[in-house]
Amino acid sequence: MKITSAEFLISATDWQKCPAPTKPEFAFIGRSNVGKSSLINMLVGRKNLAKTSSTPGKTQTINHFDVNGDWFLVDLPGYGYASASRSARYEWGKMIEQYLKRRENLYCTFVLLDARLPPQKIDVEFVTWMGLQQLPLAIILTKADKLKQQELVRSRKAIEEKLLEQWEELPPMFVTSAERKVGRDELLDFISTTLQQADAD
Ligand code: GTP
Ligand code: MG
């Protein structure tokens, strides 16, 4: 898929304030600082479309972008933000849960995991919850540039093994680096294929 346009639409604090669900939508979620906003910028080829920061907790709302006039891309706030208050975490949970369950045009949620880390409890719990809700998801390993090839293979295997404790079949999995533009074509191909299947239905 060629990206011809990418435009910020709106920041919403709940699913009901999101744009009308007129186009297929793909969302990006994962722990705070995992690299969601950076990956979105890399995908659409725009440096500062989604706001990034080295301080966790930068993205706090549901951010919609229109891509190619064809589909919506959504930057979600990160979970597991250590300094967030209990009430802020609760609000986050409610906002995201409602959005994920009710957003009717949500075709796939990409769950981002830091390639450098062993499987984290909070990520496994989130993926398990998505599975129980029967929400379509794909896994994206981020910051692959920080690892040697062998370390990356080991890390991916550890995550797959962890997921296979609960899943019979693994979700689609992508390895990426926003820094080095790794995984861009694969992700855009996946989105493109999903859009075509949606058209055919
Ligand atoms: P929140 O909005 O706070 O939830 O964070 P986020 O998941 O959107 O992360 P963001 O894209 O803001 O990136 C967090 C930090 O990781 C920044 O300092 C980025 O420069 C860095 N980062 C993101 N992607 C990569 C990558 O592919 N490689 C490397 N080396 N660093 C990255
Ligand atoms: Mg962000």
PDB file of C-alpha atoms and ligand atoms in Angstrom:
ATOM      1  CA  MET A   1       0.000   0.000   0.000  1.00  0.00           C
ATOM      2  CA  LYS A   2       1.205   3.441  -0.869  1.00  0.00           C
ATOM      3  CA  ILE A   3       0.459   6.196   1.642  1.00  0.00           C
ATOM      4  CA  THR A   4      -0.837   9.235  -0.200  1.00  0.00           C
ATOM      5  CA  SER A   5      -2.224  11.189   2.731  1.00  0.00           C
ATOM      6  CA  ALA A   6      -2.350  11.058   6.521  1.00  0.00           C
ATOM      7  CA  GLU A   7      -4.253  13.602   8.487  1.00  0.00           C
ATOM      8  CA  PHE A   8      -4.991  14.083  12.178  1.00  0.00           C
ATOM      9  CA  LEU A   9      -8.741  14.169  12.847  1.00  0.00           C
ATOM     10  CA  ILE A  10      -9.552  14.358  16.543  1.00  0.00           C
ATOM     11  CA  SER A  11      -8.481  13.510  20.099  1.00  0.00           C
ATOM     12  CA  ALA A  12     -11.356  11.960  22.030  1.00  0.00           C
ATOM     13  CA  THR A  13     -11.802  11.109  25.686  1.00  0.00           C
ATOM     14  CA  ASP A  14     -14.362   8.390  24.996  1.00  0.00           C
ATOM     15  CA  TRP A  15     -15.554   6.181  22.174  1.00  0.00           C
ATOM     16  CA  GLN A  16     -18.743   8.136  21.655  1.00  0.00           C
ATOM     17  CA  LYS A  17     -16.778  11.254  20.754  1.00  0.00           C
ATOM     18  CA  CYS A  18     -14.758   9.440  18.065  1.00  0.00           C
ATOM     19  CA  PRO A  19     -15.412  10.201  14.360  1.00  0.00           C
ATOM     20  CA  ALA A  20     -18.463   8.514  12.812  1.00  0.00           C
ATOM     21  CA  PRO A  21     -17.496   4.872  12.139  1.00  0.00           C
ATOM     22  CA  THR A  22     -17.609   5.260   8.366  1.00  0.00           C
ATOM     23  CA  LYS A  23     -14.240   3.685   7.523  1.00  0.00           C
ATOM     24  CA  PRO A  24     -12.372   0.538   8.604  1.00  0.00           C
ATOM     25  CA  GLU A  25     -10.214   1.261  11.617  1.00  0.00           C
ATOM     26  CA  PHE A  26      -6.879  -0.071  12.960  1.00  0.00           C
ATOM     27  CA  ALA A  27      -5.758   0.762  16.496  1.00  0.00           C
ATOM     28  CA  PHE A  28      -2.357   0.677  18.189  1.00  0.00           C
ATOM     29  CA  ILE A  29      -2.053  -0.138  21.869  1.00  0.00           C
ATOM     30  CA  GLY A  30       0.609  -1.286  24.325  1.00  0.00           C
ATOM     31  CA  ARG A  31       2.511  -0.270  27.413  1.00  0.00           C
ATOM     32  CA  SER A  32       3.420   3.337  27.811  1.00  0.00           C
ATOM     33  CA  ASN A  33       6.671   4.154  25.987  1.00  0.00           C
ATOM     34  CA  VAL A  34       6.633   0.943  23.896  1.00  0.00           C
ATOM     35  CA  GLY A  35       6.758   3.055  20.728  1.00  0.00           C
ATOM     36  CA  LYS A  36       3.146   3.319  19.473  1.00  0.00           C
ATOM     37  CA  SER A  37       3.293   6.911  18.301  1.00  0.00           C
ATOM     38  CA  SER A  38       6.741   6.449  16.724  1.00  0.00           C
ATOM     39  CA  LEU A  39       5.539   3.389  14.830  1.00  0.00           C
ATOM     40  CA  ILE A  40       2.493   5.242  13.525  1.00  0.00           C
ATOM     41  CA  ASN A  41       4.720   8.040  12.232  1.00  0.00           C
ATOM     42  CA  MET A  42       7.021   5.518  10.580  1.00  0.00           C
ATOM     43  CA  LEU A  43       4.064   3.740   8.938  1.00  0.00           C
ATOM     44  CA  VAL A  44       2.574   6.857   7.406  1.00  0.00           C
ATOM     45  CA  GLY A  45       5.978   8.394   6.668  1.00  0.00           C
ATOM     46  CA  ARG A  46       5.426  11.556   8.701  1.00  0.00           C
ATOM     47  CA  LYS A  47       7.852  12.537  11.446  1.00  0.00           C
ATOM     48  CA  ASN A  48       5.536  14.302  13.861  1.00  0.00           C
ATOM     49  CA  LEU A  49       2.003  13.312  13.007  1.00  0.00           C
ATOM     50  CA  ALA A  50       1.532  11.391  16.280  1.00  0.00           C
ATOM     51  CA  LYS A  51       3.213  13.063  19.248  1.00  0.00           C
ATOM     52  CA  THR A  52       6.098  11.064  20.706  1.00  0.00           C
ATOM     53  CA  SER A  53       8.081  11.515  23.889  1.00  0.00           C
ATOM     54  CA  SER A  54      10.779   9.803  25.913  1.00  0.00           C
ATOM     55  CA  THR A  55       8.600  10.424  29.001  1.00  0.00           C
ATOM     56  CA  PRO A  56       5.954   7.708  29.381  1.00  0.00           C
ATOM     57  CA  GLY A  57       2.307   8.744  29.357  1.00  0.00           C
ATOM     58  CA  LYS A  58       2.496  11.179  26.440  1.00  0.00           C
ATOM     59  CA  THR A  59      -0.636   9.941  24.658  1.00  0.00           C
ATOM     60  CA  GLN A  60      -3.652  10.207  26.958  1.00  0.00           C
ATOM     61  CA  THR A  61      -6.601  10.256  24.592  1.00  0.00           C
ATOM     62  CA  ILE A  62      -7.991   8.280  21.649  1.00  0.00           C
ATOM     63  CA  ASN A  63      -6.383   9.892  18.587  1.00  0.00           C
ATOM     64  CA  HIS A  64      -7.849   9.366  15.144  1.00  0.00           C
ATOM     65  CA  PHE A  65      -5.989   9.815  11.874  1.00  0.00           C
ATOM     66  CA  ASP A  66      -7.404   9.457   8.383  1.00  0.00           C
ATOM     67  CA  VAL A  67      -5.101   7.582   6.010  1.00  0.00           C
ATOM     68  CA  ASN A  68      -5.472   7.818   2.229  1.00  0.00           C
ATOM     69  CA  GLY A  69      -9.069   8.928   2.754  1.00  0.00           C
ATOM     70  CA  ASP A  70      -9.726   5.163   3.071  1.00  0.00           C
ATOM     71  CA  TRP A  71      -9.184   4.042   6.645  1.00  0.00           C
ATOM     72  CA  PHE A  72      -8.703   5.294  10.175  1.00  0.00           C
ATOM     73  CA  LEU A  73      -5.603   4.748  12.224  1.00  0.00           C
ATOM     74  CA  VAL A  74      -5.875   5.166  15.996  1.00  0.00           C
ATOM     75  CA  ASP A  75      -3.177   6.002  18.525  1.00  0.00           C
ATOM     76  CA  LEU A  76      -4.314   4.865  21.974  1.00  0.00           C
ATOM     77  CA  PRO A  77      -2.812   5.850  25.318  1.00  0.00           C
ATOM     78  CA  GLY A  78      -0.399   3.347  26.848  1.00  0.00           C
ATOM     79  CA  TYR A  79      -1.225   1.106  29.767  1.00  0.00           C
ATOM     80  CA  GLY A  80       1.004   0.328  32.736  1.00  0.00           C
ATOM     81  CA  TYR A  81       2.133   3.908  33.132  1.00  0.00           C
ATOM     82  CA  ALA A  82       3.882   3.592  36.506  1.00  0.00           C
ATOM     83  CA  SER A  83       3.300   7.079  37.873  1.00  0.00           C
ATOM     84  CA  ALA A  84      -0.383   7.223  36.957  1.00  0.00           C
ATOM     85  CA  SER A  85      -2.730   7.459  39.927  1.00  0.00           C
ATOM     86  CA  ARG A  86      -5.154   4.662  40.715  1.00  0.00           C
ATOM     87  CA  SER A  87      -8.112   6.760  39.532  1.00  0.00           C
ATOM     88  CA  ALA A  88      -6.303   7.701  36.305  1.00  0.00           C
ATOM     89  CA  ARG A  89      -5.665   4.002  35.648  1.00  0.00           C
ATOM     90  CA  TYR A  90      -9.284   3.204  36.309  1.00  0.00           C
ATOM     91  CA  GLU A  91     -10.410   5.917  33.895  1.00  0.00           C
ATOM     92  CA  TRP A  92      -7.943   4.659  31.317  1.00  0.00           C
ATOM     93  CA  GLY A  93      -9.263   1.109  31.671  1.00  0.00           C
ATOM     94  CA  LYS A  94     -12.853   2.191  31.292  1.00  0.00           C
ATOM     95  CA  MET A  95     -12.152   4.400  28.272  1.00  0.00           C
ATOM     96  CA  ILE A  96     -10.156   1.728  26.447  1.00  0.00           C
ATOM     97  CA  GLU A  97     -12.442  -1.161  27.321  1.00  0.00           C
ATOM     98  CA  GLN A  98     -15.487   0.702  26.028  1.00  0.00           C
ATOM     99  CA  TYR A  99     -13.684   1.790  22.902  1.00  0.00           C
ATOM    100  CA  LEU A 100     -12.405  -1.710  22.090  1.00  0.00           C
ATOM    101  CA  LYS A 101     -15.726  -3.405  22.765  1.00  0.00           C
ATOM    102  CA  ARG A 102     -18.036  -0.917  21.121  1.00  0.00           C
ATOM    103  CA  ARG A 103     -16.202   0.552  18.191  1.00  0.00           C
ATOM    104  CA  GLU A 104     -18.007  -1.226  15.381  1.00  0.00           C
ATOM    105  CA  ASN A 105     -15.552  -0.361  12.579  1.00  0.00           C
ATOM    106  CA  LEU A 106     -12.476  -1.604  14.483  1.00  0.00           C
ATOM    107  CA  TYR A 107     -10.971  -4.245  12.203  1.00  0.00           C
ATOM    108  CA  CYS A 108      -7.818  -5.024  14.091  1.00  0.00           C
ATOM    109  CA  THR A 109      -5.918  -3.869  17.162  1.00  0.00           C
ATOM    110  CA  PHE A 110      -2.144  -4.047  17.068  1.00  0.00           C
ATOM    111  CA  VAL A 111      -0.723  -4.854  20.481  1.00  0.00           C
ATOM    112  CA  LEU A 112       2.833  -3.566  20.725  1.00  0.00           C
ATOM    113  CA  LEU A 113       5.446  -5.352  22.826  1.00  0.00           C
ATOM    114  CA  ASP A 114       8.996  -4.167  23.459  1.00  0.00           C
ATOM    115  CA  ALA A 115      11.233  -6.710  21.696  1.00  0.00           C
ATOM    116  CA  ARG A 116      13.896  -6.296  24.376  1.00  0.00           C
ATOM    117  CA  LEU A 117      11.765  -7.500  27.255  1.00  0.00           C
ATOM    118  CA  PRO A 118      10.691 -10.983  28.331  1.00  0.00           C
ATOM    119  CA  PRO A 119       6.885 -11.418  28.250  1.00  0.00           C
ATOM    120  CA  GLN A 120       5.399  -8.935  30.738  1.00  0.00           C
ATOM    121  CA  LYS A 121       2.467  -9.882  32.955  1.00  0.00           C
ATOM    122  CA  ILE A 122       0.442  -6.821  32.044  1.00  0.00           C
ATOM    123  CA  ASP A 123       0.844  -7.515  28.297  1.00  0.00           C
ATOM    124  CA  VAL A 124      -0.114 -11.164  28.640  1.00  0.00           C
ATOM    125  CA  GLU A 125      -3.169 -10.159  30.681  1.00  0.00           C
ATOM    126  CA  PHE A 126      -4.202  -7.638  28.070  1.00  0.00           C
ATOM    127  CA  VAL A 127      -3.805 -10.089  25.178  1.00  0.00           C
ATOM    128  CA  THR A 128      -5.750 -12.697  27.149  1.00  0.00           C
ATOM    129  CA  TRP A 129      -8.553 -10.201  27.741  1.00  0.00           C
ATOM    130  CA  MET A 130      -8.659  -9.367  24.008  1.00  0.00           C
ATOM    131  CA  GLY A 131      -8.925 -13.080  23.264  1.00  0.00           C
ATOM    132  CA  LEU A 132     -11.769 -13.595  25.729  1.00  0.00           C
ATOM    133  CA  GLN A 133     -13.642 -10.691  24.133  1.00  0.00           C
ATOM    134  CA  GLN A 134     -12.961 -12.234  20.699  1.00  0.00           C
ATOM    135  CA  LEU A 135     -11.439  -9.017  19.461  1.00  0.00           C
ATOM    136  CA  PRO A 136      -9.140  -9.370  16.433  1.00  0.00           C
ATOM    137  CA  LEU A 137      -5.527  -8.539  17.201  1.00  0.00           C
ATOM    138  CA  ALA A 138      -2.008  -8.757  15.859  1.00  0.00           C
ATOM    139  CA  ILE A 139       1.248  -8.490  17.803  1.00  0.00           C
ATOM    140  CA  ILE A 140       4.004  -6.042  16.943  1.00  0.00           C
ATOM    141  CA  LEU A 141       7.460  -6.283  18.461  1.00  0.00           C
ATOM    142  CA  THR A 142       9.011  -2.810  18.641  1.00  0.00           C
ATOM    143  CA  LYS A 143      12.527  -1.358  18.870  1.00  0.00           C
ATOM    144  CA  ALA A 144      14.099  -4.320  17.067  1.00  0.00           C
ATOM    145  CA  ASP A 145      17.087  -2.087  16.258  1.00  0.00           C
ATOM    146  CA  LYS A 146      18.163  -2.423  19.890  1.00  0.00           C
ATOM    147  CA  LEU A 147      18.753  -6.171  19.557  1.00  0.00           C
ATOM    148  CA  LYS A 148      21.101  -8.434  17.682  1.00  0.00           C
ATOM    149  CA  GLN A 149      19.424 -10.851  15.286  1.00  0.00           C
ATOM    150  CA  GLN A 150      19.947 -13.806  17.621  1.00  0.00           C
ATOM    151  CA  GLU A 151      18.543 -11.940  20.616  1.00  0.00           C
ATOM    152  CA  LEU A 152      15.536 -10.989  18.542  1.00  0.00           C
ATOM    153  CA  VAL A 153      14.870 -14.604  17.577  1.00  0.00           C
ATOM    154  CA  ARG A 154      15.119 -15.636  21.227  1.00  0.00           C
ATOM    155  CA  SER A 155      12.858 -12.843  22.386  1.00  0.00           C
ATOM    156  CA  ARG A 156      10.214 -13.640  19.779  1.00  0.00           C
ATOM    157  CA  LYS A 157      10.303 -17.294  20.737  1.00  0.00           C
ATOM    158  CA  ALA A 158       9.812 -16.484  24.432  1.00  0.00           C
ATOM    159  CA  ILE A 159       6.756 -14.370  23.609  1.00  0.00           C
ATOM    160  CA  GLU A 160       5.302 -17.038  21.317  1.00  0.00           C
ATOM    161  CA  GLU A 161       5.779 -19.725  23.946  1.00  0.00           C
ATOM    162  CA  LYS A 162       4.113 -17.575  26.579  1.00  0.00           C
ATOM    163  CA  LEU A 163       1.119 -16.905  24.334  1.00  0.00           C
ATOM    164  CA  LEU A 164       0.830 -20.577  23.390  1.00  0.00           C
ATOM    165  CA  GLU A 165       0.188 -21.370  27.051  1.00  0.00           C
ATOM    166  CA  GLN A 166      -3.235 -19.830  26.484  1.00  0.00           C
ATOM    167  CA  TRP A 167      -3.811 -19.695  22.735  1.00  0.00           C
ATOM    168  CA  GLU A 168      -4.124 -22.632  20.382  1.00  0.00           C
ATOM    169  CA  GLU A 169      -2.994 -20.525  17.498  1.00  0.00           C
ATOM    170  CA  LEU A 170      -0.717 -17.517  17.504  1.00  0.00           C
ATOM    171  CA  PRO A 171      -2.011 -14.170  16.288  1.00  0.00           C
ATOM    172  CA  PRO A 172      -0.153 -12.566  13.343  1.00  0.00           C
ATOM    173  CA  MET A 173       3.189 -11.207  14.562  1.00  0.00           C
ATOM    174  CA  PHE A 174       5.407  -8.455  13.135  1.00  0.00           C
ATOM    175  CA  VAL A 175       8.898  -7.309  14.010  1.00  0.00           C
ATOM    176  CA  THR A 176       9.480  -3.574  13.656  1.00  0.00           C
ATOM    177  CA  SER A 177      11.830  -0.694  14.251  1.00  0.00           C
ATOM    178  CA  ALA A 178      10.522   2.829  13.868  1.00  0.00           C
ATOM    179  CA  GLU A 179      14.122   3.995  14.003  1.00  0.00           C
ATOM    180  CA  ARG A 180      15.253   1.884  11.022  1.00  0.00           C
ATOM    181  CA  LYS A 181      11.899   1.598   9.244  1.00  0.00           C
ATOM    182  CA  VAL A 182      11.804  -2.172   9.684  1.00  0.00           C
ATOM    183  CA  GLY A 183       8.483  -3.978   9.153  1.00  0.00           C
ATOM    184  CA  ARG A 184       6.757  -1.124   7.349  1.00  0.00           C
ATOM    185  CA  ASP A 185       5.917  -2.995   4.131  1.00  0.00           C
ATOM    186  CA  GLU A 186       4.731  -6.076   6.026  1.00  0.00           C
ATOM    187  CA  LEU A 187       2.386  -4.055   8.216  1.00  0.00           C
ATOM    188  CA  LEU A 188       0.980  -2.031   5.345  1.00  0.00           C
ATOM    189  CA  ASP A 189       0.458  -5.251   3.350  1.00  0.00           C
ATOM    190  CA  PHE A 190      -1.415  -6.765   6.282  1.00  0.00           C
ATOM    191  CA  ILE A 191      -3.656  -3.712   6.578  1.00  0.00           C
ATOM    192  CA  SER A 192      -4.215  -3.692   2.833  1.00  0.00           C
ATOM    193  CA  THR A 193      -5.188  -7.396   2.802  1.00  0.00           C
ATOM    194  CA  THR A 194      -7.567  -6.868   5.725  1.00  0.00           C
ATOM    195  CA  LEU A 195      -9.182  -3.952   3.886  1.00  0.00           C
ATOM    196  CA  GLN A 196      -9.628  -6.073   0.746  1.00  0.00           C
ATOM    197  CA  GLN A 197     -11.236  -8.887   2.746  1.00  0.00           C
ATOM    198  CA  ALA A 198     -13.564  -6.332   4.316  1.00  0.00           C
ATOM    199  CA  ASP A 199     -14.527  -5.102   0.846  1.00  0.00           C
ATOM    200  CA  ALA A 200     -15.254  -8.641  -0.311  1.00  0.00           C
ATOM    201  CA  ASP A 201     -17.576  -9.372   2.649  1.00  0.00           C
TER     202      ASP A 201
HETATM  203  P1  GTP B   1       2.988   6.814  25.226  1.00  0.00           P
HETATM  204  O1  GTP B   1       2.278   7.730  24.272  1.00  0.00           O
HETATM  205  O2  GTP B   1       3.608   7.527  26.377  1.00  0.00           O
HETATM  206  O3  GTP B   1       2.144   5.656  25.659  1.00  0.00           O
HETATM  207  O4  GTP B   1       4.278   6.200  24.465  1.00  0.00           O
HETATM  208  P2  GTP B   1       4.364   5.550  23.008  1.00  0.00           P
HETATM  209  O5  GTP B   1       4.130   4.079  23.091  1.00  0.00           O
HETATM  210  O6  GTP B   1       3.552   6.301  22.018  1.00  0.00           O
HETATM  211  O7  GTP B   1       5.941   5.712  22.681  1.00  0.00           O
HETATM  212  P3  GTP B   1       6.669   6.780  21.753  1.00  0.00           P
HETATM  213  O8  GTP B   1       6.432   6.499  20.302  1.00  0.00           O
HETATM  214  O9  GTP B   1       6.385   8.151  22.247  1.00  0.00           O
HETATM  215  O10 GTP B   1       8.221   6.386  22.006  1.00  0.00           O
HETATM  216  C1  GTP B   1       8.759   6.281  23.301  1.00  0.00           C
HETATM  217  C2  GTP B   1      10.287   6.353  23.232  1.00  0.00           C
HETATM  218  O11 GTP B   1      10.811   5.202  22.550  1.00  0.00           O
HETATM  219  C3  GTP B   1      10.827   7.570  22.464  1.00  0.00           C
HETATM  220  O12 GTP B   1      11.964   8.040  23.132  1.00  0.00           O
HETATM  221  C4  GTP B   1      11.178   7.007  21.106  1.00  0.00           C
HETATM  222  O13 GTP B   1      12.197   7.717  20.451  1.00  0.00           O
HETATM  223  C5  GTP B   1      11.638   5.589  21.442  1.00  0.00           C
HETATM  224  N1  GTP B   1      11.401   4.669  20.309  1.00  0.00           N
HETATM  225  C6  GTP B   1      10.225   4.452  19.682  1.00  0.00           C
HETATM  226  N2  GTP B   1      10.356   3.551  18.673  1.00  0.00           N
HETATM  227  C7  GTP B   1      11.663   3.199  18.648  1.00  0.00           C
HETATM  228  C8  GTP B   1      12.439   2.298  17.824  1.00  0.00           C
HETATM  229  O14 GTP B   1      11.978   1.646  16.886  1.00  0.00           O
HETATM  230  N3  GTP B   1      13.760   2.184  18.134  1.00  0.00           N
HETATM  231  C9  GTP B   1      14.341   2.879  19.157  1.00  0.00           C
HETATM  232  N4  GTP B   1      15.626   2.680  19.379  1.00  0.00           N
HETATM  233  N5  GTP B   1      13.635   3.736  19.936  1.00  0.00           N
HETATM  234  C10 GTP B   1      12.331   3.902  19.694  1.00  0.00           C
HETATM  235 MG    MG B   2       2.110   7.774  22.301  1.00  0.00          MG
END
